Coordinates of N, CA, C and O in Angstrom, one line a residue:
M1 N 0.8 -1.2 0.0 CA 0.0 0.0 0.0 C 0.9 1.2 0.0 O 1.9 1.3 0.7
D2 N 0.5 2.3 -0.8 CA 1.2 3.5 -0.8 C 1.1 4.3 0.4 O 0.2 4.2 1.2
T3 N 2.1 5.2 0.7 CA 2.1 6.1 1.8 C 1.0 7.1 1.5 O 0.8 7.4 0.4
P4 N 0.5 7.8 2.6 CA -0.5 8.9 2.3 C 0.1 10.0 1.4 O -0.7 10.5 0.5
Q5 N 1.3 10.3 1.5 CA 1.9 11.4 0.6 C 1.9 10.9 -0.8 O 1.5 11.7 -1.7
T6 N 2.3 9.7 -1.1 CA 2.3 9.2 -2.4 C 0.9 9.1 -3.0 O 0.7 9.5 -4.2
I7 N -0.1 8.7 -2.2 CA -1.4 8.6 -2.7 C -2.0 10.0 -3.0 O -2.5 10.2 -4.1
R8 N -1.7 11.0 -2.2 CA -2.2 12.3 -2.4 C -1.6 12.8 -3.7 O -2.2 13.4 -4.5
Q9 N -0.3 12.6 -3.9 CA 0.4 13.1 -5.2 C -0.2 12.5 -6.4 O -0.5 13.1 -7.4
S10 N -0.4 11.2 -6.4 CA -0.9 10.5 -7.5 C -2.4 10.8 -7.8 O -2.8 10.9 -8.9
N11 N -3.2 11.0 -6.7 CA -4.6 11.4 -6.9 C -4.8 12.8 -7.4 O -5.8 13.1 -8.0
L12 N -3.9 13.7 -7.0 CA -4.1 15.1 -7.3 C -3.4 15.6 -8.5 O -3.6 16.7 -9.0
S13 N -2.5 14.8 -9.0 CA -1.7 15.3 -10.2 C -2.5 15.2 -11.4 O -3.0 14.1 -11.8
P14 N -2.8 16.4 -12.1 CA -3.6 16.3 -13.3 C -2.7 15.9 -14.5 O -1.5 15.9 -14.4
P15 N -3.4 15.4 -15.5 CA -2.6 15.1 -16.7 C -1.8 16.3 -17.2 O -2.3 17.4 -17.0
L16 N -0.7 16.1 -17.8 CA 0.2 17.2 -18.2 C -0.4 18.1 -19.2 O 0.0 19.3 -19.3
N17 N -1.3 17.7 -20.0 CA -1.8 18.6 -21.1 C -3.1 19.2 -20.7 O -3.8 19.7 -21.6
T18 N -3.5 19.3 -19.4 CA -4.7 20.0 -19.0 C -4.4 21.4 -18.5 O -3.3 21.7 -18.1
P19 N -5.4 22.3 -18.4 CA -5.2 23.6 -17.9 C -4.8 23.5 -16.4 O -4.0 24.4 -15.9
Q20 N -5.2 22.5 -15.7 CA -4.8 22.4 -14.3 C -3.3 22.2 -14.1 O -2.7 22.6 -13.2
A21 N -2.8 21.4 -15.1 CA -1.3 21.2 -15.0 C -0.6 22.5 -15.1 O 0.4 22.8 -14.4
T22 N -1.1 23.4 -16.0 CA -0.4 24.7 -16.1 C -0.5 25.5 -14.8 O 0.5 26.1 -14.4
V23 N -1.6 25.5 -14.1 CA -1.8 26.1 -12.9 C -0.8 25.6 -11.8 O -0.2 26.3 -11.1
V24 N -0.7 24.3 -11.8 CA 0.2 23.7 -10.8 C 1.7 24.1 -11.2 O 2.4 24.5 -10.3
E25 N 2.0 24.1 -12.4 CA 3.4 24.4 -12.8 C 3.6 25.9 -12.5 O 4.7 26.2 -12.0
I26 N 2.7 26.8 -12.7 CA 2.8 28.2 -12.4 C 3.0 28.4 -10.9 O 3.9 29.1 -10.5
S27 N 2.2 27.7 -10.1 CA 2.3 27.9 -8.7 C 3.7 27.4 -8.2 O 4.2 27.9 -7.3
Q28 N 4.2 26.3 -8.8 CA 5.5 25.8 -8.4 C 6.6 26.8 -8.8 O 7.5 27.0 -8.0
Q29 N 6.4 27.4 -9.9 CA 7.4 28.4 -10.4 C 7.3 29.6 -9.4 O 8.4 30.2 -9.1
K30 N 6.1 30.0 -9.0 CA 6.0 31.1 -8.0 C 6.7 30.8 -6.7 O 7.4 31.6 -6.1
E31 N 6.5 29.5 -6.2 CA 7.2 29.1 -5.0 C 8.7 29.2 -5.1 O 9.4 29.6 -4.3
Q32 N 9.2 28.7 -6.3 CA 10.6 28.7 -6.5 C 11.1 30.2 -6.6 O 12.1 30.5 -6.0
A33 N 10.4 31.0 -7.3 CA 10.8 32.4 -7.4 C 10.7 33.1 -6.0 O 11.6 33.9 -5.7
S34 N 9.7 32.8 -5.2 CA 9.7 33.4 -3.9 C 10.8 32.9 -3.0 O 11.3 33.7 -2.2
E35 N 11.3 31.7 -3.2 CA 12.4 31.2 -2.4 C 13.7 32.0 -2.9 O 14.5 32.3 -2.1
E36 N 13.8 32.2 -4.2 CA 14.9 33.0 -4.7 C 14.9 34.4 -4.2 O 16.0 35.0 -4.1
E37 N 13.8 35.0 -4.0 CA 13.7 36.4 -3.6 C 13.8 36.6 -2.1 O 13.6 37.7 -1.6
R38 N 14.1 35.6 -1.3 CA 14.2 35.7 0.1 C 15.7 35.5 0.5 O 16.5 34.7 -0.1
T39 N 16.1 36.2 1.5 CA 17.5 36.2 2.0 C 17.5 35.7 3.4 O 16.8 36.1 4.3
H40 N 18.4 34.7 3.6 CA 18.6 34.2 5.0 C 19.5 35.2 5.8 O 20.6 35.5 5.4
I41 N 18.9 35.6 6.9 CA 19.7 36.6 7.7 C 20.3 36.0 9.0 O 20.9 36.7 9.8
G42 N 20.1 34.7 9.1 CA 20.6 34.0 10.3 C 19.5 33.4 11.2 O 18.4 33.8 11.1
E43 N 19.9 32.4 12.0 CA 19.0 31.8 12.9 C 17.7 31.2 12.2 O 16.7 31.1 12.8
G44 N 17.9 30.8 10.9 CA 16.8 30.3 10.2 C 15.7 31.3 9.8 O 14.6 30.9 9.4
I45 N 16.0 32.6 9.8 CA 15.1 33.6 9.5 C 15.4 34.1 8.0 O 16.5 34.4 7.7
Y46 N 14.3 34.2 7.2 CA 14.4 34.6 5.9 C 13.5 35.9 5.7 O 12.4 35.9 6.3
I47 N 14.0 36.9 5.0 CA 13.2 38.0 4.7 C 13.3 38.3 3.2 O 14.2 37.8 2.5
N48 N 12.4 39.1 2.7 CA 12.3 39.5 1.3 C 13.7 40.2 0.9 O 14.1 41.1 1.7
T49 N 14.3 39.8 -0.2 CA 15.6 40.3 -0.6 C 15.5 41.8 -0.8 O 16.5 42.5 -0.5
N50 N 14.5 42.3 -1.4 CA 14.4 43.8 -1.6 C 14.3 44.5 -0.3 O 14.9 45.6 -0.2
Q51 N 13.6 44.0 0.7 CA 13.5 44.6 2.0 C 14.9 44.6 2.6 O 15.3 45.6 3.2
W52 N 15.6 43.5 2.5 CA 16.9 43.4 3.1 C 17.9 44.4 2.4 O 18.7 45.0 3.2
K53 N 17.8 44.6 1.1 CA 18.7 45.6 0.5 C 18.3 47.0 1.0 O 19.2 47.8 1.2
R54 N 17.0 47.3 1.1 CA 16.6 48.6 1.6 C 17.1 48.8 3.0 O 17.7 49.9 3.4
V55 N 17.0 47.8 3.9 CA 17.5 47.9 5.3 C 19.0 48.2 5.3 O 19.4 49.0 6.1
Q56 N 19.7 47.4 4.5 CA 21.2 47.6 4.5 C 21.6 49.0 4.0 O 22.7 49.4 4.3
G57 N 20.8 49.6 3.2 CA 21.1 50.9 2.7 C 20.9 52.1 3.6 O 21.2 53.2 3.3
N58 N 20.4 51.8 4.8 CA 20.2 52.8 5.8 C 21.5 53.4 6.3 O 22.5 52.7 6.4
S59 N 21.5 54.7 6.6 CA 22.7 55.3 7.1 C 22.7 55.4 8.6 O 23.7 55.7 9.2
K60 N 21.5 55.3 9.2 CA 21.4 55.5 10.7 C 21.2 54.1 11.3 O 20.5 53.2 10.8
D61 N 21.9 53.9 12.5 CA 21.8 52.7 13.2 C 20.3 52.4 13.6 O 19.8 51.3 13.5
S62 N 19.6 53.4 14.1 CA 18.3 53.2 14.6 C 17.3 52.8 13.5 O 16.5 51.9 13.7
L63 N 17.5 53.3 12.3 CA 16.6 52.9 11.2 C 16.9 51.5 10.7 O 16.0 50.8 10.4
F64 N 18.2 51.1 10.8 CA 18.6 49.7 10.4 C 17.8 48.8 11.3 O 17.2 47.8 10.9
V65 N 17.9 49.0 12.6 CA 17.4 48.1 13.6 C 15.8 48.1 13.5 O 15.2 47.0 13.5
K66 N 15.2 49.3 13.5 CA 13.8 49.4 13.5 C 13.2 48.8 12.2 O 12.2 48.1 12.3
E67 N 13.7 49.1 11.1 CA 13.2 48.5 9.8 C 13.4 47.0 9.7 O 12.5 46.3 9.3
L68 N 14.5 46.5 10.2 CA 14.7 45.1 10.1 C 13.8 44.4 11.1 O 13.3 43.3 10.8
A69 N 13.5 45.0 12.3 CA 12.6 44.4 13.2 C 11.2 44.3 12.6 O 10.5 43.2 12.8
V70 N 10.8 45.3 11.8 CA 9.5 45.2 11.2 C 9.5 44.1 10.1 O 8.5 43.4 9.9
C71 N 10.6 44.0 9.4 CA 10.7 42.9 8.4 C 10.6 41.5 9.0 O 10.0 40.6 8.5
I72 N 11.2 41.4 10.2 CA 11.2 40.1 10.9 C 9.9 39.7 11.5 O 9.3 38.6 11.3
W73 N 9.3 40.7 12.3 CA 8.1 40.4 13.1 C 6.8 40.9 12.5 O 5.7 40.4 12.6
G74 N 6.9 42.1 11.8 CA 5.7 42.8 11.4 C 5.2 43.7 12.5 O 5.5 43.5 13.7
T75 N 4.4 44.7 12.1 CA 4.0 45.7 13.1 C 3.0 45.1 14.1 O 3.0 45.5 15.3
N76 N 2.1 44.2 13.7 CA 1.1 43.7 14.6 C 1.7 42.9 15.7 O 1.3 43.0 16.9
I77 N 2.7 42.1 15.4 CA 3.4 41.3 16.5 C 4.2 42.2 17.4 O 4.2 42.1 18.6
L78 N 5.0 43.1 16.8 CA 5.8 44.0 17.6 C 4.9 44.8 18.6 O 5.3 45.1 19.7
A79 N 3.7 45.2 18.1 CA 2.8 46.0 19.0 C 2.4 45.3 20.2 O 2.1 45.9 21.3
N80 N 2.4 44.0 20.2 CA 1.9 43.2 21.3 C 3.0 42.5 22.1 O 2.8 41.6 22.8
R81 N 4.3 42.9 21.8 CA 5.4 42.3 22.5 C 6.2 43.3 23.2 O 6.0 44.5 23.0
S82 N 7.2 42.8 24.0 CA 8.2 43.7 24.6 C 9.6 43.1 24.4 O 9.6 41.9 23.9
L83 N 10.6 43.8 24.6 CA 11.9 43.4 24.4 C 12.2 42.1 25.2 O 12.7 41.1 24.7
E84 N 12.0 42.2 26.5 CA 12.4 41.1 27.4 C 11.2 40.5 28.2 O 11.4 39.6 29.0
G85 N 10.0 41.0 28.0 CA 8.8 40.5 28.7 C 8.6 41.0 30.1 O 7.9 40.5 30.9
K86 N 9.3 42.1 30.4 CA 9.2 42.8 31.7 C 8.0 43.8 31.7 O 7.7 44.3 30.6
S87 N 7.4 44.1 32.8 CA 6.4 45.1 32.9 C 7.0 46.4 32.9 O 8.2 46.6 33.3
C88 N 6.2 47.4 32.5 CA 6.7 48.8 32.4 C 6.8 49.3 33.9 O 5.9 49.3 34.6
P89 N 8.0 49.9 34.2 CA 8.2 50.4 35.6 C 7.3 51.6 35.9 O 7.0 51.8 37.1
T90 N 6.9 52.4 35.0 CA 6.1 53.6 35.3 C 4.6 53.3 35.3 O 3.9 53.8 36.1
T91 N 4.1 52.5 34.4 CA 2.7 52.2 34.3 C 2.2 51.0 35.1 O 1.1 50.8 35.3
K92 N 3.2 50.1 35.4 CA 2.9 48.9 36.1 C 1.9 48.0 35.4 O 1.0 47.3 36.1
T93 N 1.8 48.0 34.1 CA 0.9 47.2 33.4 C 1.4 45.8 33.3 O 2.5 45.4 33.6
T94 N 0.5 44.9 32.9 CA 0.8 43.5 32.8 C 1.9 43.4 31.7 O 1.8 43.9 30.6
P95 N 2.9 42.6 32.0 CA 4.0 42.4 31.0 C 3.5 41.8 29.7 O 2.7 40.9 29.8
R96 N 4.0 42.2 28.6 CA 3.7 41.6 27.3 C 4.8 40.5 27.1 O 5.8 40.5 27.6
P97 N 4.4 39.5 26.3 CA 5.4 38.5 26.0 C 6.6 39.0 25.3 O 6.5 40.0 24.6
P98 N 7.8 38.4 25.6 CA 9.0 38.9 25.0 C 9.1 38.5 23.5 O 8.4 37.6 23.0
L99 N 9.9 39.3 22.8 CA 10.1 38.9 21.4 C 10.8 37.6 21.3 O 11.5 37.2 22.2
T100 N 10.6 36.9 20.2 CA 11.1 35.5 20.0 C 12.7 35.6 20.1 O 13.3 36.3 19.4
P101 N 13.3 34.8 21.1 CA 14.7 35.0 21.3 C 15.6 34.7 20.1 O 16.5 35.5 19.9
H102 N 15.3 33.7 19.3 CA 16.2 33.4 18.1 C 16.0 34.5 17.1 O 17.0 34.8 16.4
K103 N 14.9 35.1 16.9 CA 14.7 36.2 16.0 C 15.4 37.4 16.5 O 16.0 38.2 15.7
L104 N 15.3 37.7 17.8 CA 16.0 38.8 18.4 C 17.5 38.6 18.2 O 18.2 39.6 17.9
R105 N 18.0 37.4 18.4 CA 19.4 37.1 18.2 C 19.8 37.4 16.8 O 20.9 38.0 16.5
A106 N 19.0 37.0 15.8 CA 19.3 37.2 14.4 C 19.4 38.7 14.1 O 20.3 39.2 13.4
L107 N 18.4 39.5 14.7 CA 18.4 40.9 14.5 C 19.7 41.5 15.0 O 20.3 42.4 14.4
K108 N 20.0 41.1 16.3 CA 21.2 41.7 16.9 C 22.5 41.3 16.1 O 23.4 42.2 16.0
N109 N 22.6 40.1 15.7 CA 23.8 39.7 14.9 C 23.9 40.4 13.6 O 25.0 40.8 13.1
C110 N 22.7 40.7 12.9 CA 22.7 41.5 11.7 C 23.2 42.9 11.9 O 24.0 43.5 11.2
F111 N 22.7 43.4 13.0 CA 23.1 44.8 13.4 C 24.6 44.9 13.7 O 25.3 45.8 13.2
Q112 N 25.1 43.9 14.4 CA 26.5 43.8 14.7 C 27.4 43.7 13.4 O 28.3 44.5 13.3
K113 N 27.0 42.9 12.5 CA 27.7 42.7 11.3 C 27.6 44.0 10.4 O 28.6 44.4 9.8
W114 N 26.5 44.6 10.4 CA 26.3 45.9 9.7 C 27.2 47.0 10.2 O 27.8 47.7 9.5
L115 N 27.3 47.0 11.6 CA 28.2 48.0 12.2 C 29.6 47.7 11.9 O 30.4 48.7 11.6
E116 N 30.0 46.5 11.8 CA 31.4 46.1 11.5 C 31.8 46.5 10.1 O 32.9 46.8 9.8
T117 N 30.8 46.7 9.2 CA 31.1 47.1 7.8 C 31.4 48.6 7.8 O 31.9 49.1 6.8
K118 N 31.1 49.3 8.9 CA 31.3 50.8 8.9 C 32.8 51.2 9.3 O 33.1 52.4 9.4
N119 N 33.6 50.2 9.5 CA 35.0 50.4 9.9 C 35.1 51.4 11.1 O 35.8 52.4 11.0
L120 N 34.5 51.1 12.2 CA 34.5 51.9 13.4 C 35.6 51.5 14.3 O 36.0 50.3 14.3
E121 N 36.0 52.4 15.2 CA 36.9 52.0 16.2 C 36.2 51.1 17.2 O 35.0 51.2 17.3
E122 N 36.9 50.3 17.9 CA 36.3 49.3 18.8 C 35.4 49.9 19.8 O 34.3 49.5 20.1
F123 N 35.8 51.0 20.4 CA 34.9 51.7 21.4 C 33.6 52.2 20.8 O 32.6 52.0 21.3
E124 N 33.7 52.8 19.6 CA 32.6 53.3 18.9 C 31.6 52.2 18.5 O 30.4 52.3 18.7
L125 N 32.2 51.1 18.1 CA 31.4 49.9 17.7 C 30.6 49.4 18.9 O 29.4 49.2 18.8
R126 N 31.3 49.3 20.0 CA 30.6 48.8 21.2 C 29.5 49.7 21.7 O 28.5 49.3 22.2
T127 N 29.8 51.0 21.7 CA 28.8 52.0 22.1 C 27.6 52.0 21.2 O 26.5 52.0 21.8
R128 N 27.8 52.0 20.0 CA 26.6 51.9 19.1 C 25.9 50.6 19.1 O 24.6 50.6 19.1
A129 N 26.6 49.5 19.3 CA 25.9 48.2 19.4 C 25.1 48.1 20.7 O 24.1 47.5 20.8
G130 N 25.6 48.8 21.7 CA 24.9 48.9 23.0 C 23.5 49.5 23.0 O 22.8 49.4 23.9
K131 N 23.2 50.3 22.0 CA 21.9 51.0 21.8 C 20.9 50.1 21.2 O 19.8 50.5 21.0
F132 N 21.2 48.9 20.9 CA 20.3 47.9 20.2 C 19.0 47.8 20.8 O 17.9 48.0 20.2
G133 N 19.0 47.5 22.1 CA 17.7 47.3 22.8 C 16.9 48.5 22.9 O 15.6 48.4 22.7
R134 N 17.5 49.7 23.0 CA 16.8 50.9 23.0 C 16.0 51.1 21.7 O 14.9 51.6 21.6
Y135 N 16.7 50.8 20.6 CA 16.1 51.0 19.2 C 14.9 50.1 19.1 O 13.9 50.5 18.5
V136 N 15.0 48.9 19.5 CA 13.9 47.9 19.4 C 12.7 48.4 20.3 O 11.5 48.4 19.8
T137 N 12.9 48.8 21.5 CA 11.8 49.3 22.4 C 11.2 50.6 21.8 O 10.0 50.8 21.9
E138 N 12.1 51.5 21.2 CA 11.5 52.7 20.6 C 10.6 52.3 19.5 O 9.5 53.0 19.3
K139 N 10.9 51.3 18.7 CA 10.1 50.9 17.6 C 8.7 50.4 18.1 O 7.7 50.7 17.5
I140 N 8.8 49.6 19.1 CA 7.5 49.1 19.7 C 6.7 50.2 20.2 O 5.5 50.3 20.0
Q141 N 7.3 51.2 20.9 CA 6.6 52.4 21.4 C 6.0 53.2 20.3 O 4.9 53.7 20.4
D142 N 6.8 53.4 19.2 CA 6.3 54.1 18.0 C 5.0 53.5 17.4 O 4.1 54.2 17.1
I143 N 5.1 52.2 17.3 CA 3.9 51.5 16.7 C 2.7 51.6 17.6 O 1.6 51.9 17.2
N144 N 2.9 51.5 19.0 CA 1.8 51.6 19.9 C 1.2 53.0 19.9 O 0.0 53.2 20.0
K145 N 2.1 54.0 19.9 CA 1.6 55.4 19.8 C 0.8 55.6 18.6 O -0.3 56.3 18.6
K146 N 1.3 55.1 17.4 CA 0.5 55.3 16.2 C -0.8 54.6 16.2 O -1.8 55.2 15.8
Q147 N -0.9 53.4 16.8 CA -2.2 52.7 16.9 C -3.1 53.4 17.8 O -4.3 53.5 17.6
K148 N -2.6 54.0 19.0 CA -3.5 54.7 19.9 C -4.0 56.0 19.2 O -5.2 56.3 19.4
K149 N -3.2 56.7 18.5 CA -3.6 57.9 17.8 C -4.6 57.6 16.7 O -5.6 58.3 16.6
T150 N -4.4 56.5 16.0 CA -5.4 56.1 15.0 C -6.8 55.7 15.6 O -7.8 56.1 15.1
K151 N -6.7 55.0 16.8 CA -8.0 54.7 17.5 C -8.7 55.9 18.0 O -9.9 56.1 17.9
S152 N -7.9 56.9 18.5 CA -8.6 58.1 19.1 C -9.2 59.0 17.9 O -10.2 59.6 18.1
I153 N -8.5 59.0 16.8 CA -9.0 59.7 15.7 C -10.3 59.1 15.1 O -11.3 59.7 14.8
S154 N -10.3 57.7 15.1 CA -11.5 57.0 14.5 C -12.6 57.2 15.5 O -13.8 57.2 15.0
T155 N -12.4 57.3 16.8 CA -13.6 57.5 17.7 C -14.2 58.8 17.6 O -15.3 59.0 17.9
L156 N -13.4 59.8 17.2 CA -13.9 61.2 17.0 C -14.9 61.2 15.9 O -15.8 62.1 15.9
F157 N -14.8 60.4 14.9 CA -15.6 60.4 13.7 C -16.8 59.4 13.7 O -17.5 59.3 12.8
V158 N -16.9 58.7 14.9 CA -18.0 57.8 15.0 C -19.3 58.5 15.3 O -19.4 59.4 16.2
I159 N -20.4 58.3 14.5 CA -21.6 59.0 14.7 C -22.6 58.2 15.5 O -22.7 57.0 15.4

């Protein structure tokens, strides 16, 4: 008896000269193209190659970290997470879950390598790399401020 995978393939494969075969071939080509358009940035994380090129073209450290964070997690996930999962010391709110450790590590490693391409002195490199966490938390705060502002504006126009 065939394995379930083999059965599924033989049952779903259309004859090669049908329109369905063309659709299958096109979808396979799109999958291959999408794989080619993605760049591995470390820790098993892949992002769109065009986004990666744009991020690498930044001249500011903060923009590099913030834009790459959005590429990795997206704004919806960043808005509901924190850097380390700690509660805010000023508002005493319930702590949000921390960012995924291996993705955070990939982001930090990319930032470190990007800084190393800048030919900085060791002290300057360490100082700038030390601001990594601040940049990530600033991005999370920026997203949350923008969402709060959007909510307050939309409530003004509710009839």
